[in-house]
Amino acid sequence: MRGWMLAGIRRAPGPLIGTVVAAATAATMSVAALSIALAHTEAPPGRLARASVVVAADTSLHVTVGHGDDAHQSLPLAVYRGVPAALAGELARVPGVARATAESGFPGGVVRAGDVDLVAVTAKPGVPAGVLAGRIRAALPGGRGYTIATGAARGDVANLNAAVERAGGQVLGVALIPPIVLISLFVLAATTALAVNLRRRRFALLRTVGATRGQVRRAIWAELAGCGLAGGLLGWLPGAALGALGVRALAAHQMLPAGSAAWQAPWLLLIAGGVSVLVTVLSGQVAARRASRTPPAQALRETAAERTWPNPVRILLGLAAAGGAGTLAALTFSQKSPAGQLALAFPLLLACMVAVALLGPLLVALAAGLARPFQAAGGPSARLALAAIAAQPRRTASAVIPVALAVAMVGCVYFVDSSITHATATQAASTVTADRVISGPSSGTGLTGGTLRQVRSLPGVRAAAGVAPVALAAVDPDLEQVDGEAVAGGPLGRVLDLGVTSGRLTELRPGQIAVSALEAAPGAMSVHVGSRLTVYLPDGTPYRAAVSAVYAHSLASGDVLIPAAVAAGHTGTAAGFTQILVRGGKPADVAALAAGRPGWHVASRAAANAASARRAAQDGFANNLILGVVAALAALALVNTLAVATLERRRTLRLLGRVGATRRQVAAVFGWQAVFVIVTGLAAGVAAGTVALLAVTRAATGSWTPYIPVGPASGLVAVVVALTAGAVMIPFGAMRRREPSLAR
Amino acid sequence: MVRPRRPSTLEGMQTQTLENIVVTEETAAAPVVLTEVTKRYGRRRGAVAALEQVSLSFGAGSFTAVLGVSGSGKSTLLQCAAGLERPSSGAVRLCGTELSGLSQRRQAVLRRQCVGFVFQDLNLLPELTVAENIALPLRLDHRPAGRADIELAAARVGLGGGQLRRRPAELSGGQQQRVAIARALITRPEVIFADEPTGALDPHTAAGVLRLLRGAADGATVVIVTHDPQVTRFCDRAVFLYAGRVDRVLAAPEPAVVARVLHELGERGRS
């Protein structure tokens, strides 16, 4: 590498700091994502540590869905199917087995008589576990339908939740990693392009002294690679730390097995550096190509007076993106199924953001035109600020775009969450119509079928129903976990208002099932009243039933209701309910029933609804995680780009000083420009984010009106204003202090 | 060493007519030859002609000032002649090579091997030291830039010692322009183009810089674009442009005469 190519990084790193920061962010995010994705998530084998081989009934549910390569789908089960206790005896006869013990009492263990959770097998000395596992597989009838685990895999059999939690973490990771990587790359590409554009004067000068296009391109690549490498090194440790933190947080929220550890290897440093260099150089490609292709005379002229009209290719691409966003929006809103709308929402947000980013200069020119009638009110400073904006729409756009993207992304993620939470809380608060709710302890002597019968026999009780949450699996249209409730008693309509849209829901008998409108829709389960539907109980047992009702209020009560009698014995816990809902009867009689039983309490309808509304509002870890990361990235992009763009205006500052502007006047010019950036950015961001927000709100809550609480909304605006003002005015203040020509 | 030159007056001047400067076999050997060069900016109706059918040649070792009022096409002429800008029509020959048929890359190589540039502004890379700035054309050309070469080039323009390790920002305007001249000279170019090299300097420093350029050019063809009549004191010839065309050419120009011509051209533009 030739020294002169990298002199810019070594001695005048100012304009490149933004690129290094963006590269470090991209490296941090990649390293964190990788160390979480490759985390060691094996659960400890616990009391099976001394067993060589562990045999349990298949711990996964396998279902064939349609045809094709991905037709065979599976899902980890949280409950043991159970094996006959006699299996231990059979396995003891397999050659090489020293001892085979039937074991029970694991979390999610079976409660059926004669069955045990699993059999732990110890090998005779000198018999490798793998060999023994092969022999056991051959000895078992057919060898299929069993999970035969050795080594680290024993942990997953000892703790079935480990696999379920890991699957949950994977789902979150799949949802989280692409947008984060996309945003980091977007930020990096924008900052890199800005850094290269700001240095076009330098490259033009190199061309006049006889540098070929290739030499200029290579000089830019060398600089960017240097920035990328620096960013990679800087991003490595924070990324590793963030990964470790992420794994701990996921484990704490049961999205990874307890005791999981982030993947920390020396390779991460290489990967961080490699990814960062590669992405920085790639994202600078277009800018480098453009900087090297422009004839030197034109480049020298352009640096003095920017072209008013942006690159036609950019405008064409922007119009294509806007067209794409329009088409996607039309497609999204015409989707009949909420699932289809949800699937299109993220691409829709992305298309809107790309359109705003590409058409930024046009938006700025338009906004400058709209602002012109008001400039007289702001005095000469406002006039000057607006003139600079109108003359350099591209440069102003590079400040407006990060503001708009931050508002669109953070606003969309936050208000989608707030709308769903609000709708859930509203439904939860109105779902229970019973007069009184008896709640039982989460474990131990719970509310049983006997309790329900007792309640129903109380004088004056017109309706009583027991409910317990149950995690089912269903094909909608892929094999997925579906939250539901097991219910008994009735008439259900007297104690629950589920908003039944078709069918009847007085009580559920074995062979019947009720499904939410969200899941019944085409694109999900595609069922209606009278359809036959198969769902899978927690231990994998299929339950085939006829749909007896479809209901609307599913946010609080889950998507499927099944009879409690069907779920009993398949949930890994003793049959029972978490709540019994009572209509009618004397309050004193109900209270007397609960009296003296630890953990039991009786609440009024209002108190029960308030409690469930509170519970609904608290379940936001995944969303908070997404929001936190997106907000941090957006804020960083905003501050980074704006600070670089402001620092680049040193010449303007000097010029204003030379023509006699006072410090106050110059500050006012920069202040007005910050105001323009904030207002235009907010407007563009709100426009881009609203489309996707409406699509998701409509799909998830059935309403066109998103819930936008005033506090957080004004907080978001305040943070954007503060960050923008800070990123413009703080570098301005630093420059002003170093500029002696400015009159006080 | 400043070359001797003849004085001129407006009355008795050896004004060359345009016919005199059409390309002949003799002028064809000149390092810089422009033949019917036209340069337009913009398209169709909005097009503005910066140069119209300009034919000029700059002989080997000549020192020529290109003058004119603002907007007369001086800088465009220099950029077309140096291959920084492609003419809309016409031909440019630089150091014996026709530019029109040359790829961008070959043009860049030709520039760094046979042309030196000095600008009023934008002339030094701020992050490089004085020595590195001077050596840049050699480095770009993959030629060795020995310490002795750099020191020699710097010494020719009166720079040396600790100044070589400094950055441009630590030097005065006149010193910076000296660095630019040293950089233009280090490849021993056949042609030196200078665009308002003294525009930002006080008269005393400007005279020093021009004297330096004249002395250090050492046989190179020098073309200076300027609007300062005093510059012509050092020139063999003054070419006046008006509205993109060559208006007249003065041999051995006198600053007072040049000032009167410029005034006349300015008045013509106003009427």
PDB file of N, CA and C in Angstrom, chain A residues 284-340:
ATOM      1  N   GLY A 284     -18.787   1.645  -0.547  1.00  0.00           N
ATOM      2  CA  GLY A 284     -18.184   2.835  -1.140  1.00  0.00           C
ATOM      3  C   GLY A 284     -18.010   2.713  -2.644  1.00  0.00           C
ATOM      4  N   GLN A 285     -18.383   1.536  -3.197  1.00  0.00           N
ATOM      5  CA  GLN A 285     -18.181   1.283  -4.629  1.00  0.00           C
ATOM      6  C   GLN A 285     -18.754   2.375  -5.526  1.00  0.00           C
ATOM      7  N   VAL A 286     -20.047   2.646  -5.312  1.00  0.00           N
ATOM      8  CA  VAL A 286     -20.735   3.578  -6.214  1.00  0.00           C
ATOM      9  C   VAL A 286     -20.092   4.957  -6.108  1.00  0.00           C
ATOM     10  N   ALA A 287     -19.859   5.392  -4.857  1.00  0.00           N
ATOM     11  CA  ALA A 287     -19.281   6.718  -4.657  1.00  0.00           C
ATOM     12  C   ALA A 287     -17.875   6.784  -5.255  1.00  0.00           C
ATOM     13  N   ALA A 288     -17.087   5.716  -5.077  1.00  0.00           N
ATOM     14  CA  ALA A 288     -15.718   5.697  -5.578  1.00  0.00           C
ATOM     15  C   ALA A 288     -15.713   5.751  -7.103  1.00  0.00           C
ATOM     16  N   ARG A 289     -16.615   4.983  -7.684  1.00  0.00           N
ATOM     17  CA  ARG A 289     -16.716   4.926  -9.129  1.00  0.00           C
ATOM     18  C   ARG A 289     -17.062   6.311  -9.669  1.00  0.00           C
ATOM     19  N   ARG A 290     -18.010   6.950  -8.995  1.00  0.00           N
ATOM     20  CA  ARG A 290     -18.465   8.256  -9.456  1.00  0.00           C
ATOM     21  C   ARG A 290     -17.338   9.287  -9.284  1.00  0.00           C
ATOM     22  N   ALA A 291     -16.666   9.237  -8.117  1.00  0.00           N
ATOM     23  CA  ALA A 291     -15.610  10.214  -7.869  1.00  0.00           C
ATOM     24  C   ALA A 291     -14.498  10.073  -8.890  1.00  0.00           C
ATOM     25  N   SER A 292     -14.232   8.813  -9.317  1.00  0.00           N
ATOM     26  CA  SER A 292     -13.105   8.627 -10.232  1.00  0.00           C
ATOM     27  C   SER A 292     -13.495   8.869 -11.678  1.00  0.00           C
ATOM     28  N   ARG A 293     -14.784   8.765 -11.997  1.00  0.00           N
ATOM     29  CA  ARG A 293     -15.214   8.912 -13.391  1.00  0.00           C
ATOM     30  C   ARG A 293     -15.446  10.355 -13.784  1.00  0.00           C
ATOM     31  N   THR A 294     -15.809  11.199 -12.819  1.00  0.00           N
ATOM     32  CA  THR A 294     -16.101  12.584 -13.155  1.00  0.00           C
ATOM     33  C   THR A 294     -14.842  13.239 -13.722  1.00  0.00           C
ATOM     34  N   PRO A 295     -14.965  13.944 -14.873  1.00  0.00           N
ATOM     35  CA  PRO A 295     -13.784  14.642 -15.400  1.00  0.00           C
ATOM     36  C   PRO A 295     -13.271  15.617 -14.345  1.00  0.00           C
ATOM     37  N   PRO A 296     -11.944  15.732 -14.202  1.00  0.00           N
ATOM     38  CA  PRO A 296     -11.392  16.536 -13.111  1.00  0.00           C
ATOM     39  C   PRO A 296     -11.893  17.979 -13.107  1.00  0.00           C
ATOM     40  N   ALA A 297     -12.008  18.581 -14.307  1.00  0.00           N
ATOM     41  CA  ALA A 297     -12.444  19.980 -14.340  1.00  0.00           C
ATOM     42  C   ALA A 297     -13.859  20.101 -13.783  1.00  0.00           C
ATOM     43  N   GLN A 298     -14.712  19.117 -14.166  1.00  0.00           N
ATOM     44  CA  GLN A 298     -16.092  19.154 -13.692  1.00  0.00           C
ATOM     45  C   GLN A 298     -16.138  18.935 -12.182  1.00  0.00           C
ATOM     46  N   ALA A 299     -15.298  18.019 -11.710  1.00  0.00           N
ATOM     47  CA  ALA A 299     -15.283  17.733 -10.275  1.00  0.00           C
ATOM     48  C   ALA A 299     -14.860  18.967  -9.488  1.00  0.00           C
ATOM     49  N   LEU A 300     -13.861  19.684 -10.026  1.00  0.00           N
ATOM     50  CA  LEU A 300     -13.402  20.888  -9.333  1.00  0.00           C
ATOM     51  C   LEU A 300     -14.511  21.937  -9.299  1.00  0.00           C
ATOM     52  N   ARG A 301     -15.248  22.021 -10.426  1.00  0.00           N
ATOM     53  CA  ARG A 301     -16.358  22.978 -10.468  1.00  0.00           C
ATOM     54  C   ARG A 301     -17.459  22.539  -9.520  1.00  0.00           C
ATOM     55  N   GLU A 302     -17.775  21.229  -9.554  1.00  0.00           N
ATOM     56  CA  GLU A 302     -18.889  20.716  -8.758  1.00  0.00           C
ATOM     57  C   GLU A 302     -18.682  20.897  -7.272  1.00  0.00           C
ATOM     58  N   THR A 303     -17.415  20.803  -6.839  1.00  0.00           N
ATOM     59  CA  THR A 303     -17.181  20.962  -5.410  1.00  0.00           C
ATOM     60  C   THR A 303     -17.486  22.383  -4.989  1.00  0.00           C
ATOM     61  N   ALA A 304     -17.303  23.325  -5.922  1.00  0.00           N
ATOM     62  CA  ALA A 304     -17.605  24.709  -5.579  1.00  0.00           C
ATOM     63  C   ALA A 304     -19.115  24.934  -5.607  1.00  0.00           C
ATOM     64  N   ALA A 305     -19.775  24.484  -6.647  1.00  0.00           N
ATOM     65  CA  ALA A 305     -21.220  24.646  -6.741  1.00  0.00           C
ATOM     66  C   ALA A 305     -21.834  23.309  -7.119  1.00  0.00           C
ATOM     67  N   GLU A 306     -22.559  22.726  -6.193  1.00  0.00           N
ATOM     68  CA  GLU A 306     -23.121  21.403  -6.400  1.00  0.00           C
ATOM     69  C   GLU A 306     -24.174  21.450  -7.498  1.00  0.00           C
ATOM     70  N   ARG A 307     -24.296  20.337  -8.231  1.00  0.00           N
ATOM     71  CA  ARG A 307     -25.362  20.268  -9.219  1.00  0.00           C
ATOM     72  C   ARG A 307     -26.697  20.346  -8.498  1.00  0.00           C
ATOM     73  N   THR A 308     -27.603  21.169  -9.042  1.00  0.00           N
ATOM     74  CA  THR A 308     -28.905  21.300  -8.396  1.00  0.00           C
ATOM     75  C   THR A 308     -29.693  20.013  -8.560  1.00  0.00           C
ATOM     76  N   TRP A 309     -29.614  19.442  -9.766  1.00  0.00           N
ATOM     77  CA  TRP A 309     -30.392  18.224 -10.013  1.00  0.00           C
ATOM     78  C   TRP A 309     -29.583  16.996  -9.668  1.00  0.00           C
ATOM     79  N   PRO A 310     -30.161  16.121  -8.867  1.00  0.00           N
ATOM     80  CA  PRO A 310     -29.410  14.925  -8.511  1.00  0.00           C
ATOM     81  C   PRO A 310     -29.297  13.978  -9.696  1.00  0.00           C
ATOM     82  N   ASN A 311     -28.480  12.979  -9.502  1.00  0.00           N
ATOM     83  CA  ASN A 311     -28.251  11.954 -10.501  1.00  0.00           C
ATOM     84  C   ASN A 311     -29.581  11.378 -11.006  1.00  0.00           C
ATOM     85  N   PRO A 312     -29.792  11.401 -12.344  1.00  0.00           N
ATOM     86  CA  PRO A 312     -31.069  10.879 -12.855  1.00  0.00           C
ATOM     87  C   PRO A 312     -31.283   9.409 -12.509  1.00  0.00           C
ATOM     88  N   VAL A 313     -30.169   8.649 -12.421  1.00  0.00           N
ATOM     89  CA  VAL A 313     -30.311   7.225 -12.077  1.00  0.00           C
ATOM     90  C   VAL A 313     -30.904   7.097 -10.676  1.00  0.00           C
ATOM     91  N   ARG A 314     -30.434   7.972  -9.774  1.00  0.00           N
ATOM     92  CA  ARG A 314     -30.938   7.945  -8.408  1.00  0.00           C
ATOM     93  C   ARG A 314     -32.433   8.249  -8.390  1.00  0.00           C
ATOM     94  N   ILE A 315     -32.815   9.271  -9.188  1.00  0.00           N
ATOM     95  CA  ILE A 315     -34.228   9.640  -9.219  1.00  0.00           C
ATOM     96  C   ILE A 315     -35.059   8.499  -9.797  1.00  0.00           C
ATOM     97  N   LEU A 316     -34.546   7.875 -10.873  1.00  0.00           N
ATOM     98  CA  LEU A 316     -35.282   6.755 -11.479  1.00  0.00           C
ATOM     99  C   LEU A 316     -35.451   5.623 -10.465  1.00  0.00           C
ATOM    100  N   LEU A 317     -34.343   5.287  -9.785  1.00  0.00           N
ATOM    101  CA  LEU A 317     -34.418   4.219  -8.780  1.00  0.00           C
ATOM    102  C   LEU A 317     -35.396   4.610  -7.672  1.00  0.00           C
ATOM    103  N   GLY A 318     -35.359   5.883  -7.268  1.00  0.00           N
ATOM    104  CA  GLY A 318     -36.256   6.363  -6.222  1.00  0.00           C
ATOM    105  C   GLY A 318     -37.703   6.246  -6.646  1.00  0.00           C
ATOM    106  N   LEU A 319     -37.988   6.629  -7.909  1.00  0.00           N
ATOM    107  CA  LEU A 319     -39.362   6.522  -8.399  1.00  0.00           C
ATOM    108  C   LEU A 319     -39.784   5.061  -8.458  1.00  0.00           C
ATOM    109  N   ALA A 320     -38.821   4.188  -8.864  1.00  0.00           N
ATOM    110  CA  ALA A 320     -39.133   2.753  -8.897  1.00  0.00           C
ATOM    111  C   ALA A 320     -39.455   2.259  -7.502  1.00  0.00           C
ATOM    112  N   ALA A 321     -38.670   2.705  -6.495  1.00  0.00           N
ATOM    113  CA  ALA A 321     -38.917   2.284  -5.112  1.00  0.00           C
ATOM    114  C   ALA A 321     -40.270   2.803  -4.632  1.00  0.00           C
ATOM    115  N   ALA A 322     -40.584   4.063  -5.007  1.00  0.00           N
ATOM    116  CA  ALA A 322     -41.869   4.630  -4.599  1.00  0.00           C
ATOM    117  C   ALA A 322     -43.006   3.856  -5.252  1.00  0.00           C
ATOM    118  N   GLY A 323     -42.815   3.523  -6.539  1.00  0.00           N
ATOM    119  CA  GLY A 323     -43.820   2.719  -7.228  1.00  0.00           C
ATOM    120  C   GLY A 323     -43.984   1.364  -6.561  1.00  0.00           C
ATOM    121  N   GLY A 324     -42.845   0.767  -6.216  1.00  0.00           N
ATOM    122  CA  GLY A 324     -42.871  -0.532  -5.534  1.00  0.00           C
ATOM    123  C   GLY A 324     -43.601  -0.431  -4.209  1.00  0.00           C
ATOM    124  N   ALA A 325     -43.322   0.655  -3.463  1.00  0.00           N
ATOM    125  CA  ALA A 325     -43.967   0.842  -2.165  1.00  0.00           C
ATOM    126  C   ALA A 325     -45.475   0.995  -2.357  1.00  0.00           C
ATOM    127  N   GLY A 326     -45.873   1.754  -3.401  1.00  0.00           N
ATOM    128  CA  GLY A 326     -47.299   1.939  -3.677  1.00  0.00           C
ATOM    129  C   GLY A 326     -47.971   0.616  -3.993  1.00  0.00           C
ATOM    130  N   THR A 327     -47.308  -0.178  -4.872  1.00  0.00           N
ATOM    131  CA  THR A 327     -47.865  -1.473  -5.246  1.00  0.00           C
ATOM    132  C   THR A 327     -47.986  -2.379  -4.025  1.00  0.00           C
ATOM    133  N   LEU A 328     -46.906  -2.385  -3.211  1.00  0.00           N
ATOM    134  CA  LEU A 328     -46.900  -3.221  -2.007  1.00  0.00           C
ATOM    135  C   LEU A 328     -48.020  -2.799  -1.058  1.00  0.00           C
ATOM    136  N   ALA A 329     -48.206  -1.452  -0.935  1.00  0.00           N
ATOM    137  CA  ALA A 329     -49.244  -0.957  -0.041  1.00  0.00           C
ATOM    138  C   ALA A 329     -50.609  -1.424  -0.528  1.00  0.00           C
ATOM    139  N   ALA A 330     -50.842  -1.290  -1.848  1.00  0.00           N
ATOM    140  CA  ALA A 330     -52.118  -1.725  -2.416  1.00  0.00           C
ATOM    141  C   ALA A 330     -52.318  -3.212  -2.160  1.00  0.00           C
ATOM    142  N   LEU A 331     -51.233  -3.971  -2.369  1.00  0.00           N
ATOM    143  CA  LEU A 331     -51.283  -5.430  -2.192  1.00  0.00           C
ATOM    144  C   LEU A 331     -51.573  -5.772  -0.734  1.00  0.00           C
ATOM    145  N   THR A 332     -50.879  -5.036   0.182  1.00  0.00           N
ATOM    146  CA  THR A 332     -51.033  -5.313   1.611  1.00  0.00           C
ATOM    147  C   THR A 332     -52.460  -5.036   2.063  1.00  0.00           C
ATOM    148  N   PHE A 333     -52.986  -3.883   1.648  1.00  0.00           N
ATOM    149  CA  PHE A 333     -54.313  -3.521   2.140  1.00  0.00           C
ATOM    150  C   PHE A 333     -55.409  -4.359   1.491  1.00  0.00           C
ATOM    151  N   SER A 334     -55.095  -4.971   0.318  1.00  0.00           N
ATOM    152  CA  SER A 334     -56.133  -5.796  -0.306  1.00  0.00           C
ATOM    153  C   SER A 334     -56.052  -7.250   0.181  1.00  0.00           C
ATOM    154  N   GLN A 335     -55.021  -7.582   0.977  1.00  0.00           N
ATOM    155  CA  GLN A 335     -54.903  -8.945   1.514  1.00  0.00           C
ATOM    156  C   GLN A 335     -56.097  -9.247   2.417  1.00  0.00           C
ATOM    157  N   LYS A 336     -56.691 -10.412   2.210  1.00  0.00           N
ATOM    158  CA  LYS A 336     -57.830 -10.756   3.063  1.00  0.00           C
ATOM    159  C   LYS A 336     -57.352 -11.240   4.424  1.00  0.00           C
ATOM    160  N   SER A 337     -56.199 -11.958   4.428  1.00  0.00           N
ATOM    161  CA  SER A 337     -55.781 -12.555   5.698  1.00  0.00           C
ATOM    162  C   SER A 337     -54.816 -11.641   6.439  1.00  0.00           C
ATOM    163  N   PRO A 338     -55.011 -11.512   7.742  1.00  0.00           N
ATOM    164  CA  PRO A 338     -54.092 -10.722   8.553  1.00  0.00           C
ATOM    165  C   PRO A 338     -52.657 -11.238   8.452  1.00  0.00           C
ATOM    166  N   ALA A 339     -52.504 -12.588   8.332  1.00  0.00           N
ATOM    167  CA  ALA A 339     -51.152 -13.151   8.248  1.00  0.00           C
ATOM    168  C   ALA A 339     -50.435 -12.614   7.016  1.00  0.00           C
ATOM    169  N   GLY A 340     -51.171 -12.535   5.892  1.00  0.00           N
ATOM    170  CA  GLY A 340     -50.596 -12.013   4.664  1.00  0.00           C
ATOM    171  C   GLY A 340     -50.190 -10.559   4.816  1.00  0.00           C
TER     172      GLY A 340
END
